[in-house]
CSV table of C-alpha atoms in Angstrom, one decimal:
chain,number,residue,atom,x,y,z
B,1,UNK,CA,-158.2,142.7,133.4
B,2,UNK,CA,-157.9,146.1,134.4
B,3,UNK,CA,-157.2,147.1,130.5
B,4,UNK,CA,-160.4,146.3,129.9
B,5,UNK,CA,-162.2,147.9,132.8
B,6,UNK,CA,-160.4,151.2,132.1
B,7,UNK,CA,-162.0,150.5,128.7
B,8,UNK,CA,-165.3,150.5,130.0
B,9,UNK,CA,-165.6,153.4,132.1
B,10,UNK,CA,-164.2,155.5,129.0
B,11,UNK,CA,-167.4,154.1,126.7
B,12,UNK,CA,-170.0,154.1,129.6
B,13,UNK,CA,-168.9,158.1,130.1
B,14,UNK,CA,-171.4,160.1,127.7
B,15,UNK,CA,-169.8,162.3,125.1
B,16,UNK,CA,-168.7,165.8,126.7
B,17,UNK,CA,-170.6,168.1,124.6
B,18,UNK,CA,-170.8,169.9,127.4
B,19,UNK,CA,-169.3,170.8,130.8
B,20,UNK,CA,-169.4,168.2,133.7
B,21,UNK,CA,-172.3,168.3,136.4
B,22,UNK,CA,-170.6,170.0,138.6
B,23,UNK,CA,-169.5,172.9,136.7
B,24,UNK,CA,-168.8,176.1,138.5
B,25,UNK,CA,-171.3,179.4,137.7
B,26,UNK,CA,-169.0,182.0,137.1
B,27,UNK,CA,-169.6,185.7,138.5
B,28,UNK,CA,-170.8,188.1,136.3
B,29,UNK,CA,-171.5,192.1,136.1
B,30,UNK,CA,-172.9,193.0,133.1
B,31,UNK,CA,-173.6,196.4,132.7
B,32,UNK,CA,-175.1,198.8,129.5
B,33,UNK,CA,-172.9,201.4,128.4
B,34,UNK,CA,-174.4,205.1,127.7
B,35,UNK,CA,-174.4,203.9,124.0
B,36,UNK,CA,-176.2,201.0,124.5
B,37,UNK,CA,-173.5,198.2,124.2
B,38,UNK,CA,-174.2,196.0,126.6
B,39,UNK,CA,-170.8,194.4,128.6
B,40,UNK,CA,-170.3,191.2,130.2
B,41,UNK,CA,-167.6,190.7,132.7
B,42,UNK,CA,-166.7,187.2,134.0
B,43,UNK,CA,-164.6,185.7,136.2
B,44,UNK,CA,-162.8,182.5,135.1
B,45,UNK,CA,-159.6,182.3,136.9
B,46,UNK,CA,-157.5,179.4,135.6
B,47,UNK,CA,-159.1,179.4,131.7
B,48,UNK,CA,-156.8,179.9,129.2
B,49,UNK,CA,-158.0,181.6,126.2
B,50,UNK,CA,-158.3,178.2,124.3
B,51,UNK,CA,-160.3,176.5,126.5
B,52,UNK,CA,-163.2,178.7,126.3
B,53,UNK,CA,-166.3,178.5,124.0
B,54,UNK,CA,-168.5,181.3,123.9
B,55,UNK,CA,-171.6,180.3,121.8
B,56,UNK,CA,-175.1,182.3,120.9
B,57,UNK,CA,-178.0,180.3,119.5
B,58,UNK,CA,-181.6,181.0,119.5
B,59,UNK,CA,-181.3,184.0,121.9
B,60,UNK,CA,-179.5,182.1,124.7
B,61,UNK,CA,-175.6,183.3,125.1
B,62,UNK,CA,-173.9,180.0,126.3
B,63,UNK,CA,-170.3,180.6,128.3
B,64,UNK,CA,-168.1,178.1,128.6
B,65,UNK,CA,-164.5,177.4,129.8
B,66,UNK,CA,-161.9,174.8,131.5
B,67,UNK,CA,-160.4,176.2,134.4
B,68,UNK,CA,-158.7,173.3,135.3
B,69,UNK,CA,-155.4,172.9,136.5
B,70,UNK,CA,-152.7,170.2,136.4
B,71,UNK,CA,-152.7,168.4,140.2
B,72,UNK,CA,-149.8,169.4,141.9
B,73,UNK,CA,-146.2,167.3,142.6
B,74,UNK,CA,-147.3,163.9,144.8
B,75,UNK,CA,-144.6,165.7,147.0
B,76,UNK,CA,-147.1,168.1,147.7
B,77,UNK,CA,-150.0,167.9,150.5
B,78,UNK,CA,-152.8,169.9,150.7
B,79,UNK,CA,-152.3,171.9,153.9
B,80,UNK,CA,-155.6,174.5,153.1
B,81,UNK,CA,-157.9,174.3,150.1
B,82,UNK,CA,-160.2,177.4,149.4
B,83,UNK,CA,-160.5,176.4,145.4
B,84,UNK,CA,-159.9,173.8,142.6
B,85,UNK,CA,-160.3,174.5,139.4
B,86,UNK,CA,-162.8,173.5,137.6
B,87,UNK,CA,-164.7,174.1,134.5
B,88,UNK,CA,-167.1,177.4,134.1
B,89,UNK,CA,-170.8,177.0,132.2
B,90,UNK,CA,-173.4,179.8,132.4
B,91,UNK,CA,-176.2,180.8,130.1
B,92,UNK,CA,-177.7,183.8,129.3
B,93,UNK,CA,-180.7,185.3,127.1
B,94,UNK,CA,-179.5,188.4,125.2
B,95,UNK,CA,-181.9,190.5,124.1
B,96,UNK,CA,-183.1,191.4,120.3
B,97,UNK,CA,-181.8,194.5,120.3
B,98,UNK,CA,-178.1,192.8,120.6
B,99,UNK,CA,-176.0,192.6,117.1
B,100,UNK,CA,-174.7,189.1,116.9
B,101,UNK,CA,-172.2,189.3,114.2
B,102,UNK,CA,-170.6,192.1,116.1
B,103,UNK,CA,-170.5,190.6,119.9
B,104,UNK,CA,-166.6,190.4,120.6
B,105,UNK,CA,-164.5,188.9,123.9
B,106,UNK,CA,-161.8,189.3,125.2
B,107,UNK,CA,-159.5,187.7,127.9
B,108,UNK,CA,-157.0,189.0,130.9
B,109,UNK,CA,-155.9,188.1,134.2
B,110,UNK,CA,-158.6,185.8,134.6
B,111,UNK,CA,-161.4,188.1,133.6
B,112,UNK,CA,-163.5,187.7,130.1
B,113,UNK,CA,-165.0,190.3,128.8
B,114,UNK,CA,-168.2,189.8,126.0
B,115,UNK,CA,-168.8,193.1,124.5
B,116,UNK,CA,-172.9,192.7,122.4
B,117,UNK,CA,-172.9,195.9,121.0
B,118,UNK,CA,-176.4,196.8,120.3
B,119,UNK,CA,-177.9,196.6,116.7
B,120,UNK,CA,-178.1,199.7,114.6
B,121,UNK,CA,-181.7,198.4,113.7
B,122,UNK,CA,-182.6,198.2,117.4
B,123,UNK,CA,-180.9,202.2,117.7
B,124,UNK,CA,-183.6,204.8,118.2
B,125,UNK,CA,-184.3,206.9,115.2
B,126,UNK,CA,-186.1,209.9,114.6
B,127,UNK,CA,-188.7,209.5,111.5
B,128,UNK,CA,-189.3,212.7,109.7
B,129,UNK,CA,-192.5,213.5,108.1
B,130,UNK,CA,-192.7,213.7,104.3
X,1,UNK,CA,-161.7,171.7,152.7
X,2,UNK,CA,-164.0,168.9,151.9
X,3,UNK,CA,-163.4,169.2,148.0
X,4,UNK,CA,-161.7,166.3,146.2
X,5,UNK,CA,-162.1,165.9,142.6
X,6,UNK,CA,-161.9,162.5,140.8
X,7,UNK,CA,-159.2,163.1,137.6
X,8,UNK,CA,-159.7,163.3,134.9
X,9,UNK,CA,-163.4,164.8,135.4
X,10,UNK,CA,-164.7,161.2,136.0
X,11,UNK,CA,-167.7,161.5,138.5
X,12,UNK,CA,-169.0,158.0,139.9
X,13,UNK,CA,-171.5,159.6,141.4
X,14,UNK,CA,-172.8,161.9,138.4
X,15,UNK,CA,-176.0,160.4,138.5
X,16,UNK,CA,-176.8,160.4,141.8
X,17,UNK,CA,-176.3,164.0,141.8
X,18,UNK,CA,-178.3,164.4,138.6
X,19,UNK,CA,-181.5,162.6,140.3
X,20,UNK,CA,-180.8,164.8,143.4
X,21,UNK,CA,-181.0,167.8,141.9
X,22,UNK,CA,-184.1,166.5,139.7
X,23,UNK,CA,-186.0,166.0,143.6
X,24,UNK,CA,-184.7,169.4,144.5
X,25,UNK,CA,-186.3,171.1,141.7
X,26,UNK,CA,-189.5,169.1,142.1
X,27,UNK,CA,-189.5,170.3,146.1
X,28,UNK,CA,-188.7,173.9,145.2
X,29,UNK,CA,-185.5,174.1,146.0
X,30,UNK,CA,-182.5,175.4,144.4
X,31,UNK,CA,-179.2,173.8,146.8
X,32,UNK,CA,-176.4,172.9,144.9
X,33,UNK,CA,-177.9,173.9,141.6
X,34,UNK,CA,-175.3,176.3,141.1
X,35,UNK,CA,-171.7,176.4,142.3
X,36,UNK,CA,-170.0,179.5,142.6
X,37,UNK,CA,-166.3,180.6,142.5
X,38,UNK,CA,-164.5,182.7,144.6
X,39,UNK,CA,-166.0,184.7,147.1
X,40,UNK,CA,-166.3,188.3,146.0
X,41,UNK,CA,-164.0,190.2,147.3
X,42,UNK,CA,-162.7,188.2,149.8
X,43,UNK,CA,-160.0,185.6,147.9
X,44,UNK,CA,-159.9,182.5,148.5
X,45,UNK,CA,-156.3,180.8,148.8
X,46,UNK,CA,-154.6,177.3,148.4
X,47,UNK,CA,-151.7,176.2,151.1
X,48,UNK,CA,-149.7,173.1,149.4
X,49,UNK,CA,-146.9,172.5,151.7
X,50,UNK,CA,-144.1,170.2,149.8
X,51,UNK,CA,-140.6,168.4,150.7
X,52,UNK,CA,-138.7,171.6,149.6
X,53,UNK,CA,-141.2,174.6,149.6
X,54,UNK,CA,-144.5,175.8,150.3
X,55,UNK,CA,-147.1,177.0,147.7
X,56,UNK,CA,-149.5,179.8,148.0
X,57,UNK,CA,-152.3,179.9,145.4
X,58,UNK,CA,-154.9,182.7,145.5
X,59,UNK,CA,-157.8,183.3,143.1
X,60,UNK,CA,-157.2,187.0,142.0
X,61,UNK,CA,-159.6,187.1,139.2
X,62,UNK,CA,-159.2,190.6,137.4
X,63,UNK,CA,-156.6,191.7,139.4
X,64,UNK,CA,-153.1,192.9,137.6
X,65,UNK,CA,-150.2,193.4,139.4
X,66,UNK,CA,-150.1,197.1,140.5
X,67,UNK,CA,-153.5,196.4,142.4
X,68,UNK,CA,-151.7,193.1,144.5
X,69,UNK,CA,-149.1,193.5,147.4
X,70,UNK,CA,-146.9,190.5,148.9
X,71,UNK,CA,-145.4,191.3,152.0
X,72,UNK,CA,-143.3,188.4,154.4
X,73,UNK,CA,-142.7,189.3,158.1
X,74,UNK,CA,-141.0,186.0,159.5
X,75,UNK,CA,-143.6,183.1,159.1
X,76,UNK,CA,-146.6,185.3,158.5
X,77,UNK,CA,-147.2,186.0,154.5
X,78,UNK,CA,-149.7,188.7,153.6
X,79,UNK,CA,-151.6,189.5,150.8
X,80,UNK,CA,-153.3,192.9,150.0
X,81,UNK,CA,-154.8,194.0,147.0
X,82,UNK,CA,-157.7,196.5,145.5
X,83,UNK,CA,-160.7,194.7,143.6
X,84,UNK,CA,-162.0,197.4,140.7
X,85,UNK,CA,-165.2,198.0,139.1
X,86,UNK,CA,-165.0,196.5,135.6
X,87,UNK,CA,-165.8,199.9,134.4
X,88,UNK,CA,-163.9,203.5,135.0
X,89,UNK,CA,-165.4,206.5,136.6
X,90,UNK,CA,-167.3,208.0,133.6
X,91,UNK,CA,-165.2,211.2,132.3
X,92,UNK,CA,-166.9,214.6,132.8
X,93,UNK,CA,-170.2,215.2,130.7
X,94,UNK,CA,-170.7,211.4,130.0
X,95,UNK,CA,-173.0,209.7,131.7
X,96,UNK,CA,-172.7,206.3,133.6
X,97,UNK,CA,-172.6,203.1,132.5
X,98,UNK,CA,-176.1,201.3,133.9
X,99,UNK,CA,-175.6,197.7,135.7
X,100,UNK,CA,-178.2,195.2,135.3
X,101,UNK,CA,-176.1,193.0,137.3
X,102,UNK,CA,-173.2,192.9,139.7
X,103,UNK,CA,-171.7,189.6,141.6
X,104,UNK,CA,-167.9,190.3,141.4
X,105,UNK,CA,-167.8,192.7,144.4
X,106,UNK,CA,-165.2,195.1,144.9
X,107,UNK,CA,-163.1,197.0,147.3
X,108,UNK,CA,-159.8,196.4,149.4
X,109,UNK,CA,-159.1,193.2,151.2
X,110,UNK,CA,-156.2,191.2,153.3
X,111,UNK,CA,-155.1,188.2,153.8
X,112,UNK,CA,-153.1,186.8,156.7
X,113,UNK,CA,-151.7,183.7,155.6
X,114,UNK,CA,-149.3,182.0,158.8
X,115,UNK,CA,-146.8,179.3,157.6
X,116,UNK,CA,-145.8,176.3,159.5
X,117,UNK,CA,-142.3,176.5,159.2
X,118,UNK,CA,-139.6,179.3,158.0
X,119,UNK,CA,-139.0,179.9,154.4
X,120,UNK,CA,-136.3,182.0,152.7
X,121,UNK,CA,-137.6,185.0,152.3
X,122,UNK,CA,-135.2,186.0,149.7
X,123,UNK,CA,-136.0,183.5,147.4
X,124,UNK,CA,-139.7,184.1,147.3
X,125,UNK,CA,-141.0,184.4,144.0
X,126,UNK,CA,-144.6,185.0,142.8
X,127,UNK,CA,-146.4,184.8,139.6
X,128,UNK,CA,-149.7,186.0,138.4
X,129,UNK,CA,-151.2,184.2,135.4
X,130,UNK,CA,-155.3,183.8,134.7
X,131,UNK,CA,-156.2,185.5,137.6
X,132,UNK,CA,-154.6,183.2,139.9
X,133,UNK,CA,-151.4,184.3,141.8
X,134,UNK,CA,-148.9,181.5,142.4
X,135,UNK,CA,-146.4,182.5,145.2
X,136,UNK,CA,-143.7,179.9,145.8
X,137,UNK,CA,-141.6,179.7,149.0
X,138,UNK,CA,-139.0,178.0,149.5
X,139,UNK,CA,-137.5,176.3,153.1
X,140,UNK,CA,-134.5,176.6,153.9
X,141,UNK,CA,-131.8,174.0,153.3
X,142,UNK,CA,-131.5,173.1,156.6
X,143,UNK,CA,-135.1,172.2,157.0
X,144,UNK,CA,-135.9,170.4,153.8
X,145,UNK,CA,-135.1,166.6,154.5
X,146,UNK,CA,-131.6,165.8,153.1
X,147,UNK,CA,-130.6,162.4,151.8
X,148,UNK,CA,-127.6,160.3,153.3
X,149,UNK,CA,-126.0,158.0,152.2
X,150,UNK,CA,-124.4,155.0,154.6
X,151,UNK,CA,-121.0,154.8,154.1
């Protein structure tokens, strides 16, 4: 009955509320801008701007996207593998200071960009004296 | 090289590697607790060699198409391109950007990429589409394996 044993393997798999096990760690730069928005830059070759989730809850900025790609023609052996896509999860704490209504991505040739701009709360300000 | 990937994400052996990397983290060690992508600078390529033409994948994260350069001389297919910072040289009287963190790398690189058989080099074609650059070359005629029928 291999209906039914294609069956089971679907139930026994957990639910994907997340990535896989093996998910790949994207690189990252993140870097602060002189006016104190704060940049991430991530490489997710292979994601198409559907496939990624880009979530911020309790303080922890969670990345996630499918980088995987459709197997290629049976015709087709692999002669030399350097990648395979896969999917992307990576986690970050953001700071305080960072806005969350106003954090913004973006997505080209592979590269997704998280802009947190910093909140004006968090912006230094002088306090007169009255 | 040693990569396969059961479809469909299915992993039989999920939850050995989950218990694995439980006994890592109680011994200290961090092995295989994170995977990475691509290798900085340095990109790493696919060779899938089919009935009628060969396919060259290469990770080029970032990259646009001004910043890449194909160039075919016989069997030998190279592939040179510029990396960038994410960010531009600040403009005059601004000051720089501060990085907490940097893992992309940057900077120039080759690679050298020799084919196992001839392809026609007029029919190469190459596309560039999520940061990864697909560049398709076709054999000739002669070479790819030709039907007959017994008459």
């Amino acid at each position: 009955m291999p209906e039914n044993k294609n069956k089971v393997n679907v139930n026994v798999e957990p639910a994907r509320v997340s990535v896989g096990e093996d998910a790949y760690t994207p690189l990252v730069d993140i870097y602060e801008n002189a006016d104190g928005t704060t940049v991430l830059v991530a490489e997710v070759p292979g994601a198409k701007q559907e496939s990624i989730d880009i979530r911020v809850d309790k303080g922890v900025l969670t990345l996630m996207a499918d980088g995987r790609r459709p197997e290629p023609d049976e015709s087709f052996s692999r002669t030399y593998t350097g990648f395979v896509g896969g999917e992307y999860f990576r986690a970050f704490a953001i700071s305080d200071e960072v806005d969350r209504d106003a954090i913004q991505a973006s997505l080209q040739d592979g590269l997704l960009v998280i802009t947190l701009p910093r909140a004006a709360a968090a912006k230094t300000r002088k306090i007169e004296i009255s | 090289m040693a990569t396969f990937r059961w479809p469909n994400g299915w992993d039989p052996l999920a939850g050995f590697r989950t218990m694995q990397r439980e006994l890592e983290k109680l011994s200290g060690r961090t092995v295989g607790a994170a995977r990475g992508i691509g290798g900085g600078v340095y990109p790493p390529v696919n060779v899938l060699i089919g009935l009628g033409e060969i396919i060259v994948e290469c990770e080029v994260a970032g990259m646009n198409r001004d910043e890449l350069d194909l160039s075919i001389t016989g069997e030998t297919l190279k592939i040179t391109g510029t990396k960038k910072p994410a960010t531009q040289e600040p403009a005059e009287g601004e000051s720089a950007c501060r990085y907490h963190r940097r893992e992309r790398g940057m900077g120039d690189f080759s690679r050298t990429i020799v084919l196992p058989e001839k392809v026609d080099a007029d029919r190469i074609s190459a596309s560039l589409e999520t940061g990864i650059l697909t560049i398709r070359l076709p054999k000739f005629e002669t070479v790819a394996p030709r039907h007959i029928e017994v008459s």
